[in-house]
Every structure is written in C-alpha cells, then in structure tokens.
Amino acid sequence: ITKLLLEHNVRATINQILSEEIVQLLGLEYNVEIEIKKKEASEEYDFVADQVSAREEDKVLRAPIVTFLGHVDHGKTSLLDCIRKTKVAEGEVGGITQHIGAHKVETNGKHVVFLDTPGHEAFTAMRARGANVTDVVVLVVAADDGVMPQTEEAINHAKAANVPIIVAINKIDKPSANTLRVKQQLSNLDLIPEEWSGKTPFVETSAITGAGIDTLFELLWLESEILELKAIPKNPARGVVLEAHLSEGRGVVANVIIQDGTLHQGDIILCGRTYGRARLLIDDKGKEIKETGPASPVSISDFSDIPEAGDKFYVVSDIQKAREIALEKRNKDRETSLAKHQHITLDNLYSMIADGNVKEIKIILKADYKGSVEVLKKALDALSTSEIKVRILHSAVGGITESDVLLADASDALIIGFYVTAEEKARLLAEEKGVEIRLYKIIYDATNEIKAAMEGMLEPEK
Ligand code: GDP
C-alpha cells in the first residue's frame, strides 16, 4: 500500500491517517468497494451522547444568522452600523456594543444575528473550513452604482453555498439612485424580485436615513420561518469560532456563535485542537452572563490554546477526555497535513467519476474579455453528459484572485483561466489548498482536455 501511495505522491507511514480521497483511490486500485462512515458530532464524542436530545418536541425556532455581502463601498458596514445603533440601542438601554464577531438584535420579541465581518471572502473562508454558519445572505447593491463585479462574485459565492439571498438596494436617499435599473440588472442574474413574479425578496434601504431597515427585518423573519431554523436549548452547546485571540487578563478568548444547545458558565469545551472551561461569558452588549442559548454570539475565556476561526466547539462532560481528544486531533492534523486534502483535478477526475464520487464538475472560469467568457461558458456547458454535469460556479473577466481560490477550495471546484494568469497570492493559496488552476489560450484545448479527463483519456501533463 505504501508503495502504491508513493506512486500517487503520498508519503505515508503505517500509522498515518489518510484523506478520504486517497482511501477511495486505494479502493479503486485494489478493486475494493469502500464505504466511508461519517460520525455525527454527537456520536464522535460519545461520552456526551447520553445528554443529547434529537427529539422533535424539544426543538424550538432559533434566530437566523445573517451575513452582508456585496461590492465594496455599497454600504455593508454602514447598514450593520445603522442596525446596531437603532435596534441595539432600542432593546438594551445603555448597552455598549462589543465587537465579538456577531451581534444579536431584538425587535418585537424576535431576534436576528448579524455577523460582523461582511464580504464574501470571509464568508467563503469559513465555509472552506467546514463551518456553514450563515443562514441568510443580504446582498447589498448601491442604487446609484448598480451591479458591479463583486456583486456578481458575491451572488455566486452565496449560490455555491446554497444560502438564500435577500437583496437590499441601498443608498436610496441619493438623488442619483435608480432602483429600477438595479432590479433589471439583478433579474438578468436570476435574482428576480417577487413583484416581478420572481422568488427573491427585495428591500430598498438607506443606511443614512434608516429607511427600509424595519422591512429588512420582516423579510429576514419571513425567510427564517420558511427555512424552519430550529435548535434544542436543553442540549449541551455546540457552535463555531468566529475569531480568537490572546487577551491580557482573560487568557485565550474565543468569540463564538452557538448553533445549538445552551452554554453555561463552567462548561467544559472542546474546540478543534484546544480545550478549556468557559470561565467567563460575555455577550455582545459587553455584559457578563451565566448562560446563553442557540444562535447567540458570546465571548468565552479561557482555552488551553488559541483556536482558529471556523473551528467547531462542543461542550463535553469530562475535562480529561477533552484534553485527550484535543491532543489526538493535534497529532492527526499533523499527519493528515502530510497527506493533504486532494481537490478535484483533471488528473484525478476520471477516477473520482468512476468511483461515483463526482456527479458534477464545478468550474470557476476567468477570461480576458466578456466575449470569451460567454463563448467558453457555452463550450463548457456543452460538455455535460447525462451522467456528469459541468456546472460553472462563477465566471468573470479578469485574473485569478484569492477569492476565486477560496471559492474553489470551499466548493471543490477547478479553476480555468483563459488568456489570464493567477495573482501571486492566489497561486500560493491554490498550492497550499491543493486547488487546480489550468490556464489556456485556445478554447478547443480547454474543452478537449476536460472532455478527455471526463473520459479518463487525459494525456499526462508534460
Ligand atoms: P462597504 O464597503 O460595503 O462596507 O461600504 P461602507 O458601509 O463602508 O460605505 C461606503 C460609503 O458609502 C461610506 O462613505 C458610507 O457613508 C456611504 N453609504 C453607505 N450607505 C449609504 C446610504 O444608504 N446612503 C448614502 N448616501 N451613503 C451611504
């Protein structure tokens, strides 16, 4: 087996943990069918399982978790600030907002949680780490500027994550605002307003005057009712780290969002490769609290080490066990990083297809001109067969950027460049993440190579 692995450029020792893809590959080589069983989180930590309920009658509706996406300067941060100022001040007299990665807003007894870091890079970086925290995306488009390149990028990042979109046409206070034009532009991108018999909720806002903010809240509640977001408050807490740092006086502080269950002061927490006790809980208004439930942002200290953004955390019953698992995870990470995660590439495509692992080839397409983007999109679409669909996750004019690589990493996609190159940072990130970038100068070469790869007839790269 180790010899075979070497042929696939994986240097492994006998007690090394291999990635799923590599294991599947071995199965193919030895003609053995491999079934990978994934553990549920509660199963994984079986010593907490007896306390975990999955009963329908224990479930309650929870607040939606929302991220603002959109082109730079279209008003994402201003809208967040506007909401914070009006709504938070309303609910919590004298409360001072703390930046703990997210904040929970209450109006009329209903809650919405807003993530503090807007933008699709942060959104997709979290997703690449396996943490899908966002329930609803608010796409911010300035009424005067209209749809811009990063608007399209944001739409495609949200779509690739399967997260529903609500459109906020912002800056309607400006004399140059043209909301009709924005609606037309977005309709061309498949975001059709409900008033035009489409499915996308639209709201017109101004972060300056506060217009439309109440309507935005109503739309968010409506969307969360449709999504039926539920959690079980009596379960032990689990969630995701939004941000973590070392703080003088508080030790390692992690700002997290609780996705399910209730976190109590003193709970033992296992978090990625770290563990600890929730000694001090501080909420988004800067108040010290004793416990907090589902869909709440909270700042926790103290941990054994600094966890990473996107790490999942679980409350467990035994600190000794938490320490052991954290240590085991640390060793495992070290080993698996050697046999690093292999994304889809033209070289492994056929074996993945044959294996039944791949039903869809996801592609991010960047080209020099709008015309070449359109032609290539058509040509690649035409490669879809009844078994394998070619799906263009994102296509745009311009060089390959870090954001493209992040999307490819989170979605397991290939990047194809036509008469463009990859930015240095993008190239390095792709190398690190094992994302394949293929550059072409002839359309026929691109389609031909992908077709050949789909059929398992790709010539080895020279
Ligand atoms: P972001 O890059 O999307 O986070 O955009 P910002 O929130 O930083 O806003 C960019 C600029 O647009 C700032 O100068 C804001 O004051 C301004 N701005 C944001 N929203 C509005 C709005 O509704 N009306 C007007 N007139 N200006 C706005």
Short mmCIF file of C-alpha atoms and ligand atoms in Angstrom, two decimals, residues 69-81 118 140 144 169-175 205-210, ligand 1:
data_model
loop_
_atom_site.label_atom_id
_atom_site.label_comp_id
_atom_site.label_asym_id
_atom_site.label_seq_id
_atom_site.Cartn_x
_atom_site.Cartn_y
_atom_site.Cartn_z
CA LEU A 69 -22.33 40.58 1.01
CA GLY A 70 -21.84 42.96 -1.90
CA HIS A 71 -19.49 45.20 -3.82
CA VAL A 72 -17.05 47.36 -1.87
CA ASP A 73 -18.48 50.73 -0.74
CA HIS A 74 -22.08 49.73 -1.42
CA GLY A 75 -22.84 50.10 2.28
CA LYS A 76 -22.46 46.75 4.05
CA THR A 77 -20.66 48.17 7.06
CA SER A 78 -22.91 51.23 7.19
CA LEU A 79 -26.04 49.07 7.20
CA LEU A 80 -24.61 46.96 10.03
CA ASP A 81 -23.78 50.12 11.98
CA PRO A 118 -19.19 41.32 5.84
CA VAL A 140 -26.21 44.94 -0.71
CA ASP A 144 -26.57 54.65 -7.76
CA ILE A 169 -30.95 48.10 -2.72
CA ASN A 170 -29.06 50.64 -0.62
CA LYS A 171 -28.37 54.38 -0.79
CA ILE A 172 -31.90 55.17 -1.97
CA ASP A 173 -31.54 58.59 -0.30
CA LYS A 174 -29.14 59.62 -3.08
CA PRO A 175 -30.58 61.72 -5.90
CA THR A 205 -32.72 50.80 2.20
CA SER A 206 -30.67 53.75 3.30
CA ALA A 207 -28.01 53.38 5.96
CA ILE A 208 -28.09 57.16 6.36
CA THR A 209 -31.81 57.72 6.96
CA GLY A 210 -32.60 54.22 8.25
P1 GDP B 1 -18.89 48.63 2.43
O1 GDP B 1 -17.54 48.66 1.77
O2 GDP B 1 -19.89 47.89 1.59
O3 GDP B 1 -18.87 48.15 3.84
O4 GDP B 1 -19.41 50.16 2.41
P2 GDP B 1 -19.47 51.21 3.59
O5 GDP B 1 -20.52 50.88 4.56
O6 GDP B 1 -18.10 51.45 4.10
O7 GDP B 1 -19.98 52.50 2.81
C1 GDP B 1 -19.21 53.18 1.81
C2 GDP B 1 -19.60 54.63 1.73
O8 GDP B 1 -20.97 54.77 1.34
C3 GDP B 1 -19.46 55.37 3.06
O9 GDP B 1 -18.93 56.62 2.81
C4 GDP B 1 -20.90 55.46 3.58
O10 GDP B 1 -21.10 56.61 4.36
C5 GDP B 1 -21.69 55.55 2.28
N1 GDP B 1 -23.04 54.99 2.43
C6 GDP B 1 -23.35 53.76 2.88
N2 GDP B 1 -24.68 53.59 2.88
C7 GDP B 1 -25.23 54.73 2.42
C8 GDP B 1 -26.57 55.14 2.18
O11 GDP B 1 -27.56 54.44 2.39
N3 GDP B 1 -26.74 56.40 1.65
C9 GDP B 1 -25.70 57.22 1.38
N4 GDP B 1 -25.95 58.42 0.89
N5 GDP B 1 -24.41 56.86 1.61
C10 GDP B 1 -24.18 55.62 2.12
#
